PDB file of C-alpha atoms in Angstrom:
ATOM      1  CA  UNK Q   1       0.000   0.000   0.000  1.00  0.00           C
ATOM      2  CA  UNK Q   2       1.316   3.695  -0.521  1.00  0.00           C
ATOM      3  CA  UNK Q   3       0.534   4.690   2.397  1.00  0.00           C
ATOM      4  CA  UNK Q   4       3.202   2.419   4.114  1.00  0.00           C
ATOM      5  CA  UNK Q   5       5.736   3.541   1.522  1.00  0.00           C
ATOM      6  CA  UNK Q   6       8.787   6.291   1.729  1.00  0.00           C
ATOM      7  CA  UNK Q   7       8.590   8.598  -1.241  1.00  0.00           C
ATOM      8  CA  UNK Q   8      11.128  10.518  -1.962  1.00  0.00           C
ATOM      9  CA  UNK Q   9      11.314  13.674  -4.922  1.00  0.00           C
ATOM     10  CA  UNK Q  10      15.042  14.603  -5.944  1.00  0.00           C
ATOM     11  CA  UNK Q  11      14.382  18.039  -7.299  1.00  0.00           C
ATOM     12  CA  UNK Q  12      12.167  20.110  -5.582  1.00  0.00           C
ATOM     13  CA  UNK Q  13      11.344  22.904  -8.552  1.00  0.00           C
ATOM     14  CA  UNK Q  14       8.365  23.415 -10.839  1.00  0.00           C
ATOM     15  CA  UNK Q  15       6.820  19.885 -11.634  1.00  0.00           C
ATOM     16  CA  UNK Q  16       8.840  17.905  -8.141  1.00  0.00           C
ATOM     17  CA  UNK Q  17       7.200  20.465  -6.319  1.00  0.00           C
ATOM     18  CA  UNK Q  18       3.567  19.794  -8.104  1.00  0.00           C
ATOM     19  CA  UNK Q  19       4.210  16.399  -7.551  1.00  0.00           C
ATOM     20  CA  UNK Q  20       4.615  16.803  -3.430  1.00  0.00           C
ATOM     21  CA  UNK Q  21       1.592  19.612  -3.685  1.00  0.00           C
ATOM     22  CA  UNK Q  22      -0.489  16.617  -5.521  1.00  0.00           C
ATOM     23  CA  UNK Q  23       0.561  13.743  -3.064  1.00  0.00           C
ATOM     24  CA  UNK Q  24      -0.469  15.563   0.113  1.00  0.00           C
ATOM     25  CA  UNK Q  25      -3.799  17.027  -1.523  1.00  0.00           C
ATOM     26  CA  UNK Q  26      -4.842  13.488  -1.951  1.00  0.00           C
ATOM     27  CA  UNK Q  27      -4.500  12.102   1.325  1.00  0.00           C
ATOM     28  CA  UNK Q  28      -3.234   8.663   0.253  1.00  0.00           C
ATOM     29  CA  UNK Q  29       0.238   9.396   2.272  1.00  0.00           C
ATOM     30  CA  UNK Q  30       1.333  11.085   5.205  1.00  0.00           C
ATOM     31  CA  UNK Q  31       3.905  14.191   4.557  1.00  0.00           C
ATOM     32  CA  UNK Q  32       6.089  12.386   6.796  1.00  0.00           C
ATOM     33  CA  UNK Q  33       7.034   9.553   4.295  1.00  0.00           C
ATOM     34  CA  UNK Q  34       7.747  12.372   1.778  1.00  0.00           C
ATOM     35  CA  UNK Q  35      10.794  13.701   1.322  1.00  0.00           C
ATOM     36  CA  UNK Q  36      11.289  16.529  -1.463  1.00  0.00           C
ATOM     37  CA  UNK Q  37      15.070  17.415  -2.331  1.00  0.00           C
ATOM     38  CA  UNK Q  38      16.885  20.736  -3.726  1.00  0.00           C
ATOM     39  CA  UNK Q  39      20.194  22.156  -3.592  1.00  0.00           C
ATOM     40  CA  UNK Q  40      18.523  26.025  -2.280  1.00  0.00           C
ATOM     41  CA  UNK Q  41      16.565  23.506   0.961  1.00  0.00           C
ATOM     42  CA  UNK Q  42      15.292  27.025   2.179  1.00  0.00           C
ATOM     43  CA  UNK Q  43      12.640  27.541  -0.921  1.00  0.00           C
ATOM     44  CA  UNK Q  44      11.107  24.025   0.480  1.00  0.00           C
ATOM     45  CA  UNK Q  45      10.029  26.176   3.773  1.00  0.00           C
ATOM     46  CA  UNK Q  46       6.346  25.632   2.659  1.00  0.00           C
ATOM     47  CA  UNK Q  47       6.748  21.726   2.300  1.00  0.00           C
ATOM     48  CA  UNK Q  48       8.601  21.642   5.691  1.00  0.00           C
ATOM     49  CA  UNK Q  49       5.655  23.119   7.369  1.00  0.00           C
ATOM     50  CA  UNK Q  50       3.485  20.982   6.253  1.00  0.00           C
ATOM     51  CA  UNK Q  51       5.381  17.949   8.054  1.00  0.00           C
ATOM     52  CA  UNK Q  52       7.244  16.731   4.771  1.00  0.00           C
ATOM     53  CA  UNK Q  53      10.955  15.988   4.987  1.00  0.00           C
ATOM     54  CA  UNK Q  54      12.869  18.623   3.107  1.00  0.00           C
ATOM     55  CA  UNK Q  55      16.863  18.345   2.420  1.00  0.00           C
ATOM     56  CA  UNK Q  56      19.631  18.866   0.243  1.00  0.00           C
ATOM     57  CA  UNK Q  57      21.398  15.597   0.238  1.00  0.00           C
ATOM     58  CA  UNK Q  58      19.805  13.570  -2.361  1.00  0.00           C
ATOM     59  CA  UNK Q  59      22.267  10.736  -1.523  1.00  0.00           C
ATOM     60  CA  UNK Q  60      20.174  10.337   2.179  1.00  0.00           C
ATOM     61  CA  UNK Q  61      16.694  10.841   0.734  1.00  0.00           C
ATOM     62  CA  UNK Q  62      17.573   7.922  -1.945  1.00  0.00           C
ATOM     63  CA  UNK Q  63      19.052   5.732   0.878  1.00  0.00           C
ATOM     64  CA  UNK Q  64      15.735   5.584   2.877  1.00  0.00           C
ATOM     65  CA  UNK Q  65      13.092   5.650   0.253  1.00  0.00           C
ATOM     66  CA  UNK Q  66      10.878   3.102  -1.691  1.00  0.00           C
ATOM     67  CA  UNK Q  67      10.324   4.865  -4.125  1.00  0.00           C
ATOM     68  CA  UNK Q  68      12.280   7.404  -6.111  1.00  0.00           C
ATOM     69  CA  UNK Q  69      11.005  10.497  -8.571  1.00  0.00           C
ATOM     70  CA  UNK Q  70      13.872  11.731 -10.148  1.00  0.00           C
ATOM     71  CA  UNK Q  71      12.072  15.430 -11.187  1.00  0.00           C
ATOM     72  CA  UNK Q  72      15.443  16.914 -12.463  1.00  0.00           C
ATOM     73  CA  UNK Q  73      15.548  18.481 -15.797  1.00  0.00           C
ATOM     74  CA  UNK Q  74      16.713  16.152 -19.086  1.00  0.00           C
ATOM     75  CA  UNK Q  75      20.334  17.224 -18.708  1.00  0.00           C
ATOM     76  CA  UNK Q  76      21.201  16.872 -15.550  1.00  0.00           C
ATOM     77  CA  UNK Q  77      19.323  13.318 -14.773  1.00  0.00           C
ATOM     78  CA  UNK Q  78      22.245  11.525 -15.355  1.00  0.00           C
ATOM     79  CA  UNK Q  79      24.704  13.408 -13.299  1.00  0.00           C
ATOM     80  CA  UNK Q  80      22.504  13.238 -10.620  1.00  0.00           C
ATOM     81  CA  UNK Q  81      21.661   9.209 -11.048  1.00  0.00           C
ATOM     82  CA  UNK Q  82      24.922   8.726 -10.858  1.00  0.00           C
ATOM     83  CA  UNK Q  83      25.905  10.886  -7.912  1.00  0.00           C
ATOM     84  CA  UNK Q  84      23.460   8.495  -5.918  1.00  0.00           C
ATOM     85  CA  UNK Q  85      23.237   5.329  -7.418  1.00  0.00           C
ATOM     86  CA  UNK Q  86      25.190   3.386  -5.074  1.00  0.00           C
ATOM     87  CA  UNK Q  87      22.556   4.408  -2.707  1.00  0.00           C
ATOM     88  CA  UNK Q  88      19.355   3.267  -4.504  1.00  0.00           C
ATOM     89  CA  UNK Q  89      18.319   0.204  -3.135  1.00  0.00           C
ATOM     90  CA  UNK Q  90      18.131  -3.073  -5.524  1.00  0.00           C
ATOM     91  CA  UNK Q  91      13.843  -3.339  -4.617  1.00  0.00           C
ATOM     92  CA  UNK Q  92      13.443   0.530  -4.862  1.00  0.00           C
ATOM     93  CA  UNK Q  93      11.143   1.661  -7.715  1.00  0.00           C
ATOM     94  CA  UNK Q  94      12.806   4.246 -10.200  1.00  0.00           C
ATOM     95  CA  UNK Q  95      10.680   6.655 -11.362  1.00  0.00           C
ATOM     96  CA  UNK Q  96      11.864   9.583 -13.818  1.00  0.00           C
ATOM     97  CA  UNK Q  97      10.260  12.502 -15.113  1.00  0.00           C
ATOM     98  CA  UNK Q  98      12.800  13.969 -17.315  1.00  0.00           C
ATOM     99  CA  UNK Q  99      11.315  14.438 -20.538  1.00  0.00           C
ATOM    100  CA  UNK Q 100      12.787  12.374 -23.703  1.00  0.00           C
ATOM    101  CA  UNK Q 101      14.979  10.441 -21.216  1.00  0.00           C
ATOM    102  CA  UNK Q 102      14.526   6.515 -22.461  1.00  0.00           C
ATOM    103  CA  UNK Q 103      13.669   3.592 -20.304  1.00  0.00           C
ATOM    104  CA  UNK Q 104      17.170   2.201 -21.873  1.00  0.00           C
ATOM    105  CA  UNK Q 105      19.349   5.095 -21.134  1.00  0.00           C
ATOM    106  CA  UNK Q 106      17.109   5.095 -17.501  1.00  0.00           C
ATOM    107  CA  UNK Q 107      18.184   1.291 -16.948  1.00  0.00           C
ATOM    108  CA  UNK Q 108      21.986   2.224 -18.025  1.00  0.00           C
ATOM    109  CA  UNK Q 109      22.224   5.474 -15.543  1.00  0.00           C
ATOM    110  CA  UNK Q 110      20.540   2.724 -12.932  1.00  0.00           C
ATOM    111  CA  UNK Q 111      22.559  -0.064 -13.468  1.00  0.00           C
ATOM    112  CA  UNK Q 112      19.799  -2.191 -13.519  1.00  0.00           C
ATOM    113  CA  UNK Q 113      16.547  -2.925 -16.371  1.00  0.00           C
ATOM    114  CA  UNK Q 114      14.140  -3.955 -13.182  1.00  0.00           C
ATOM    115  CA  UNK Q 115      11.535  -1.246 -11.728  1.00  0.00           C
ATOM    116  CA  UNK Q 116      12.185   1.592 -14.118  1.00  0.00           C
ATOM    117  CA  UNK Q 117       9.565   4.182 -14.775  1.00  0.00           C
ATOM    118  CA  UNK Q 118       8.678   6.876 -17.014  1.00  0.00           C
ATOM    119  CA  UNK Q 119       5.757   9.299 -16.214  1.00  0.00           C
ATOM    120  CA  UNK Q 120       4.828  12.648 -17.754  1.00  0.00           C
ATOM    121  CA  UNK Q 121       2.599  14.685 -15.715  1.00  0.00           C
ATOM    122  CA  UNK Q 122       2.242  18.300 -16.256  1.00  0.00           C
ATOM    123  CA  UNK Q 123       2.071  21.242 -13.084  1.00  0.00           C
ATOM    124  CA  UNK Q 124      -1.347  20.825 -12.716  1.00  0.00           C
ATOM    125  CA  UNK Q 125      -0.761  17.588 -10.619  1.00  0.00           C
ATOM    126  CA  UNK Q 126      -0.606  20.149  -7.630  1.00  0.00           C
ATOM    127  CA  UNK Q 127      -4.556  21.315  -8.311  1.00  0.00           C
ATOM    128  CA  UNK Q 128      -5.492  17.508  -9.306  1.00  0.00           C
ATOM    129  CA  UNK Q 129      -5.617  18.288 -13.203  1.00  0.00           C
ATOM    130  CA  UNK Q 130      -2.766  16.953 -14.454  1.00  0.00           C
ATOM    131  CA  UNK Q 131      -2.641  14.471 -17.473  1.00  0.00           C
ATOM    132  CA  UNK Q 132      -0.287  12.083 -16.682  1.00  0.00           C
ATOM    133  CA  UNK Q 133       1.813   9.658 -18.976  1.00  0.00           C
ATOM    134  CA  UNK Q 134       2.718   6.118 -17.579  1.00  0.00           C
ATOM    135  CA  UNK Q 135       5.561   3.707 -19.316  1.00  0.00           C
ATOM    136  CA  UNK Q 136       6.596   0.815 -17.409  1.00  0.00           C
ATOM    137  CA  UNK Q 137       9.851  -1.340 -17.982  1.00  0.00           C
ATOM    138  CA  UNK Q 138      10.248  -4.693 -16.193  1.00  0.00           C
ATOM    139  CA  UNK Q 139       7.589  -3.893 -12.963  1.00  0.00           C
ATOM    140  CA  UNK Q 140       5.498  -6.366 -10.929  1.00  0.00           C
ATOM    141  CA  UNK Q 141       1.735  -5.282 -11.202  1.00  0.00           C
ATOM    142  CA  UNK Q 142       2.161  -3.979  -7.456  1.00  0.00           C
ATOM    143  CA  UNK Q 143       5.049  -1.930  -8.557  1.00  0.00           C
ATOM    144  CA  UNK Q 144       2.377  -0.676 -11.727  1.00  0.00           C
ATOM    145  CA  UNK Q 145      -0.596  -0.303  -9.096  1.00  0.00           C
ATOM    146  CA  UNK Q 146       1.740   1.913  -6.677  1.00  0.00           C
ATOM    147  CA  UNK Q 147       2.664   4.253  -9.761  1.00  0.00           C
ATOM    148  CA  UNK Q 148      -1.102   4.544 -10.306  1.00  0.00           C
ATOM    149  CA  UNK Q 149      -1.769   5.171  -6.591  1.00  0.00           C
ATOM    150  CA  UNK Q 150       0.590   8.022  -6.900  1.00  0.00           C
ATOM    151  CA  UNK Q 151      -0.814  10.142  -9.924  1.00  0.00           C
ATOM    152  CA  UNK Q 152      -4.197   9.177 -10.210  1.00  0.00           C
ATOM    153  CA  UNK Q 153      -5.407  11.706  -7.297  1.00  0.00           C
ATOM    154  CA  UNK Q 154      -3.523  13.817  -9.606  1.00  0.00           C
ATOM    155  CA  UNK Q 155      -5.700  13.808 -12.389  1.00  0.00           C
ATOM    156  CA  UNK Q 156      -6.105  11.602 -16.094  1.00  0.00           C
ATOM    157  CA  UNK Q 157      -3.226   8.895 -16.187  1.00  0.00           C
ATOM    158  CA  UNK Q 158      -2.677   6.884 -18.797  1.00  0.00           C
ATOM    159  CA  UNK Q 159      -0.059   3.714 -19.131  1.00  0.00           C
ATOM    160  CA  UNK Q 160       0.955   4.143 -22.628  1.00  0.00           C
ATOM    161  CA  UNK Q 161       4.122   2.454 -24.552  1.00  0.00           C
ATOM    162  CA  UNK Q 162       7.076   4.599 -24.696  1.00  0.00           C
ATOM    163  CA  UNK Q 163       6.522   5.103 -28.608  1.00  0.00           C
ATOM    164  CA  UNK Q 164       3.927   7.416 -27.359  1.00  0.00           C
ATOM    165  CA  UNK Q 165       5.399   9.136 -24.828  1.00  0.00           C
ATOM    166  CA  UNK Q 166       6.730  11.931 -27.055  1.00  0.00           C
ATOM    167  CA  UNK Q 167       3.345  12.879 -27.844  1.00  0.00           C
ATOM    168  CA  UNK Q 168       1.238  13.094 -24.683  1.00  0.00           C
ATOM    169  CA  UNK Q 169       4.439  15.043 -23.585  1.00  0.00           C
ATOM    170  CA  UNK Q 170       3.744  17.806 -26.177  1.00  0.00           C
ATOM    171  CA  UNK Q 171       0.334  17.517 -26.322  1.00  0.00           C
ATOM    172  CA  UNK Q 172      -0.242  17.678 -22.508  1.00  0.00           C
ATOM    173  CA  UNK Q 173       3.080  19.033 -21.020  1.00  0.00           C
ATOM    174  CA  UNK Q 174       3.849  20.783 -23.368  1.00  0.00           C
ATOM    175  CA  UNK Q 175       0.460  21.713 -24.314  1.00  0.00           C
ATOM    176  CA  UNK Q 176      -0.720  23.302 -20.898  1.00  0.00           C
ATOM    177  CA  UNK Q 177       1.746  26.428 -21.502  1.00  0.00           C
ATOM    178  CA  UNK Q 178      -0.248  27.034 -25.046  1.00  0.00           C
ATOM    179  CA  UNK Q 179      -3.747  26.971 -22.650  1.00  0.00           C
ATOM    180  CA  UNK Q 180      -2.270  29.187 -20.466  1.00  0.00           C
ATOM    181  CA  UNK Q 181      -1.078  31.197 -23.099  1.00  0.00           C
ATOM    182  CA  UNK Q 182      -4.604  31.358 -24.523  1.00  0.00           C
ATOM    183  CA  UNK Q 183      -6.057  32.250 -21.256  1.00  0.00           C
ATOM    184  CA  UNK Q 184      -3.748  34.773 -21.150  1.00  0.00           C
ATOM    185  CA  UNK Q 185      -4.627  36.720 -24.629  1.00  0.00           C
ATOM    186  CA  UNK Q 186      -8.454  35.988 -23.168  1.00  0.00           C
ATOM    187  CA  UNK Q 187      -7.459  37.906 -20.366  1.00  0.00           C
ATOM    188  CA  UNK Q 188      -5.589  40.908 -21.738  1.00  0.00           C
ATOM    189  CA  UNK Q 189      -8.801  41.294 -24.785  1.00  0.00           C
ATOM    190  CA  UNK Q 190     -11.026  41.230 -21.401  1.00  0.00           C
ATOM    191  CA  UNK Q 191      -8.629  44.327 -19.910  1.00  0.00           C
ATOM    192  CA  UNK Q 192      -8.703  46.144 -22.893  1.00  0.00           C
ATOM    193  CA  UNK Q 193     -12.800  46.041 -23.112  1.00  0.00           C
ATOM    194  CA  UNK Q 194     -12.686  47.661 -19.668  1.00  0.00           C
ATOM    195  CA  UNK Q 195     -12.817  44.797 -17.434  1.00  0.00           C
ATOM    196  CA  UNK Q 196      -9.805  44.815 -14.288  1.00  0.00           C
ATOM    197  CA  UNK Q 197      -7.194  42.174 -14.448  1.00  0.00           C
ATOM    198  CA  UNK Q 198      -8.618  39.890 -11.940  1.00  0.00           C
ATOM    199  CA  UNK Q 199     -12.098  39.752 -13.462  1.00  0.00           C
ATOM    200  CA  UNK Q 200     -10.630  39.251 -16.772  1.00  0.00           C
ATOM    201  CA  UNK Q 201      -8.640  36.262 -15.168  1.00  0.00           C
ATOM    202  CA  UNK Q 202     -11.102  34.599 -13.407  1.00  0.00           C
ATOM    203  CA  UNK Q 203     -13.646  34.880 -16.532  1.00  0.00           C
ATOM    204  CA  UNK Q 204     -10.941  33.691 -19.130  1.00  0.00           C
ATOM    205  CA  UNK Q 205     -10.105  30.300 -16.434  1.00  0.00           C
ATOM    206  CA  UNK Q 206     -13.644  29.461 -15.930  1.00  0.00           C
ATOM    207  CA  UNK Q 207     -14.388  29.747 -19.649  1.00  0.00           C
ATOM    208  CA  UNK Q 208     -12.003  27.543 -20.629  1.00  0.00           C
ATOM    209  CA  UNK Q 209     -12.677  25.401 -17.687  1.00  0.00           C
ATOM    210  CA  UNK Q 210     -16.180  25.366 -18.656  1.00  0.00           C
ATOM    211  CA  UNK Q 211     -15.489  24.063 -22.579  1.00  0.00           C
ATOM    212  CA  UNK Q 212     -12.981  21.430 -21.152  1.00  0.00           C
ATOM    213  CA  UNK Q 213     -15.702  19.794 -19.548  1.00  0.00           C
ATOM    214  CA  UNK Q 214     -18.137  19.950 -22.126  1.00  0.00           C
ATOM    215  CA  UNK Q 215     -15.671  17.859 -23.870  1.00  0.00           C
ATOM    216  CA  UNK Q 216     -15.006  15.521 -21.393  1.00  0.00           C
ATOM    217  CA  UNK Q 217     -18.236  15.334 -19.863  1.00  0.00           C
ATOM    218  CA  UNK Q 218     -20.273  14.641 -22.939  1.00  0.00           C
ATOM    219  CA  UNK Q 219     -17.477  12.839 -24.759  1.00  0.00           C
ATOM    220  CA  UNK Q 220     -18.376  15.358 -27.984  1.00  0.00           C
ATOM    221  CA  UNK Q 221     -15.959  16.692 -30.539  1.00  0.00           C
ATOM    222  CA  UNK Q 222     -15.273  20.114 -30.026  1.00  0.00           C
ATOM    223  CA  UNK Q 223     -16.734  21.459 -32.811  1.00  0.00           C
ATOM    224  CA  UNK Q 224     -20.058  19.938 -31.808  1.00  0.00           C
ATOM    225  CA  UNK Q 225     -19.648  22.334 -29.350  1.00  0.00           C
ATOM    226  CA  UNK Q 226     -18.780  25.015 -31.215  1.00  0.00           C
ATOM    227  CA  UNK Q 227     -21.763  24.431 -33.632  1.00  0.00           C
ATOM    228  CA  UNK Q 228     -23.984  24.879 -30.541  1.00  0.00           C
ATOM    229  CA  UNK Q 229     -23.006  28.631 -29.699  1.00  0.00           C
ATOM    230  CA  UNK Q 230     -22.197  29.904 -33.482  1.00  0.00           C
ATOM    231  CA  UNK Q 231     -25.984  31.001 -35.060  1.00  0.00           C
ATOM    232  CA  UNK Q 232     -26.258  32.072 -38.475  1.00  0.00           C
ATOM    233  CA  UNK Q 233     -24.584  35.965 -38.773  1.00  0.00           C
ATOM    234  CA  UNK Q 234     -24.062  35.879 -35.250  1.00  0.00           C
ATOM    235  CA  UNK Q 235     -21.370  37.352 -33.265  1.00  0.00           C
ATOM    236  CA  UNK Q 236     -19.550  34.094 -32.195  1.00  0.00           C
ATOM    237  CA  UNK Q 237     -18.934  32.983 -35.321  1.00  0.00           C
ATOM    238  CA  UNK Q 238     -17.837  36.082 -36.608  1.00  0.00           C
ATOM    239  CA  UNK Q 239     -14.986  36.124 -34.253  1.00  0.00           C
ATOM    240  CA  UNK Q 240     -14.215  32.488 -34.775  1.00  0.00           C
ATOM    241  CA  UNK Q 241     -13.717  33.472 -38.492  1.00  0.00           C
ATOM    242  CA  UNK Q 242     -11.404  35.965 -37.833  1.00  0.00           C
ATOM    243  CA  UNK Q 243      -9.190  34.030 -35.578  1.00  0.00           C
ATOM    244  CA  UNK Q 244      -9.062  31.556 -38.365  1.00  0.00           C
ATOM    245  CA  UNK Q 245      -8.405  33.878 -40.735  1.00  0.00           C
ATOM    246  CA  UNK Q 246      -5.291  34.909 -38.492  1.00  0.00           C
ATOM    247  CA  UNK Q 247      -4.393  31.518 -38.584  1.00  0.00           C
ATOM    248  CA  UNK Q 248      -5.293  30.316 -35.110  1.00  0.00           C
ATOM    249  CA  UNK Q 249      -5.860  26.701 -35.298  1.00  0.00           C
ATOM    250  CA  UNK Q 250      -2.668  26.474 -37.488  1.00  0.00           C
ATOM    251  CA  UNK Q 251      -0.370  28.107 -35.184  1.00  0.00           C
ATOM    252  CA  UNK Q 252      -1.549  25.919 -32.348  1.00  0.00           C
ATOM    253  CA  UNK Q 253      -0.710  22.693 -34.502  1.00  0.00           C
ATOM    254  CA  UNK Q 254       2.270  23.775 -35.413  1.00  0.00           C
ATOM    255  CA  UNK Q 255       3.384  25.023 -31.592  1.00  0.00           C
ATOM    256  CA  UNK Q 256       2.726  21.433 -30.137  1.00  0.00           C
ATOM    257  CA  UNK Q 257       4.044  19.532 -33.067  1.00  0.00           C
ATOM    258  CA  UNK Q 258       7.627  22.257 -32.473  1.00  0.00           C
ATOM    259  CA  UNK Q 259       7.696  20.669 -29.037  1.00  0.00           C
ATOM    260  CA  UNK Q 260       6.876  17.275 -30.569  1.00  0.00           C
ATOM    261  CA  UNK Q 261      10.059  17.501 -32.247  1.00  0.00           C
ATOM    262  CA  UNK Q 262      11.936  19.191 -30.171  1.00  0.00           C
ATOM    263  CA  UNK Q 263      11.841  15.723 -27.914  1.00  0.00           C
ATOM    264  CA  UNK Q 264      12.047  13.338 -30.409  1.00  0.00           C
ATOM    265  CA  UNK Q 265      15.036  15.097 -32.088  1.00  0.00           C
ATOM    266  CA  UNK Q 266      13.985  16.532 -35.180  1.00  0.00           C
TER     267      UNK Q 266
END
């Protein structure tokens, strides 16, 4: 069970830290089997206070943990692997986050092809939103359930093959900077119509919120819902027309397919 497990996160920035904020908003661990890692320990003030272990020396955290999340960026996974790999116990579960980093070159920084993971999540893990990738090398289907214990509260997971990795990491990873990017030109079109920041904010989240769910709720195609709000002449699909005419939907395709290749190379 998770809850009888020792977690520990080497790399305590932007997505380790959404992954700490996610496991403690769902309850299924206590903050004292956590243990969140990064060289500046003071910027983990806010985990400390919550009762979560918070340190500098990855080699301890590693030494006591069941599982591992290695939340470092691509190019510095392997320095740090190897820095504490003598450490890693041979039944401790590997799991990595680094984007475009292979369960092969994870098994060779290792040193072992046994209880390797891959997972993708994105920062809304810390808000339960994230979508969350899922590739599994060489794990025992208690090994796979604990994995799935860990993000689920988190949002969407999915257990994919690693040939499709590449794209849930642009499309969702990737992909939530271009939403937030969207809710951001929502926002300042909101400010310039004479609204104030923070309604223009909270109208431009809830909006998109809103059409998310009509999505996912009713399991429609999006342009079904589109069709629904755009009459004949009307005003909606008059500014549809011109974002298309700007070249909306093509810039978006080609933004996630940059990051696309951009991981896989090209």
């Amino acid at each position: 069970m998770l809850s009888q497990k020792k977690i520990s996160i080497i790399g305590g920035g932007n997505m380790g830290g959404a992954i700490a904020k996610g496991l403690i908003a769902s309850g299924n661990i206590a903050a004292s089997n956590i243990t969140v890692t990064r060289h500046k320990v003071e910027l983990l003030s806010a985990f400390a206070d919550k009762g979560v272990n918070v340190t500098s020396d990855n080699n301890a955290a590693v030494a006591n943990a069941d599982i591992v999340i290695f939340a470092v960026k691509p190019w510095l996974i392997a320095d740090v692997i190897a820095d504490v790999k003598s450490n890693i116990k041979p039944q401790t579960l590997v799991v990595s986050v680094a984007s475009g980093v292979s369960l092969a070159q994870l098994s060779d920084m290792v040193g072992r092809t046994k209880s390797i993971v891959r997972v993708m999540p994105n920062t809304a893990a810390e808000v339960g939103e994230s979508v969350t990738a899922v590739c599994l090398q060489n794990t025992t289907p208690d090994e796979q359930q604990l994995v799935e214990d860990i993000f689920r509260p988190m949002g969407l997971t999915i257990v994919t093959d690693e040939a499709h990795m590449a794209a849930i990491t642009a499309l969702a990873s990737c992909g939530i900077a271009h939403a937030l990017r969207f809710i951001r030109a929502m926002m300042e079109s909101g400010i310039e119509m004479g609204l104030t920041s923070r309604q223009s904010a909270d109208i431009a989240a809830q909006t998109v919120k809103g059409a998310a769910e009509l999505i996912l709720r009713n399991q429609s195609h999006p342009e079904a819902e589109v069709d629904k709000v755009c009459t004949p002449g009307g005003v909606t699909i008059t500014g549809i027309n011109a974002l298309e005419h700007a070249g909306f939907s093509s810039a978006v395709i080609k933004g996630i397919l940059a990051s696309y290749n951009k991981i896989i190379g090209k």
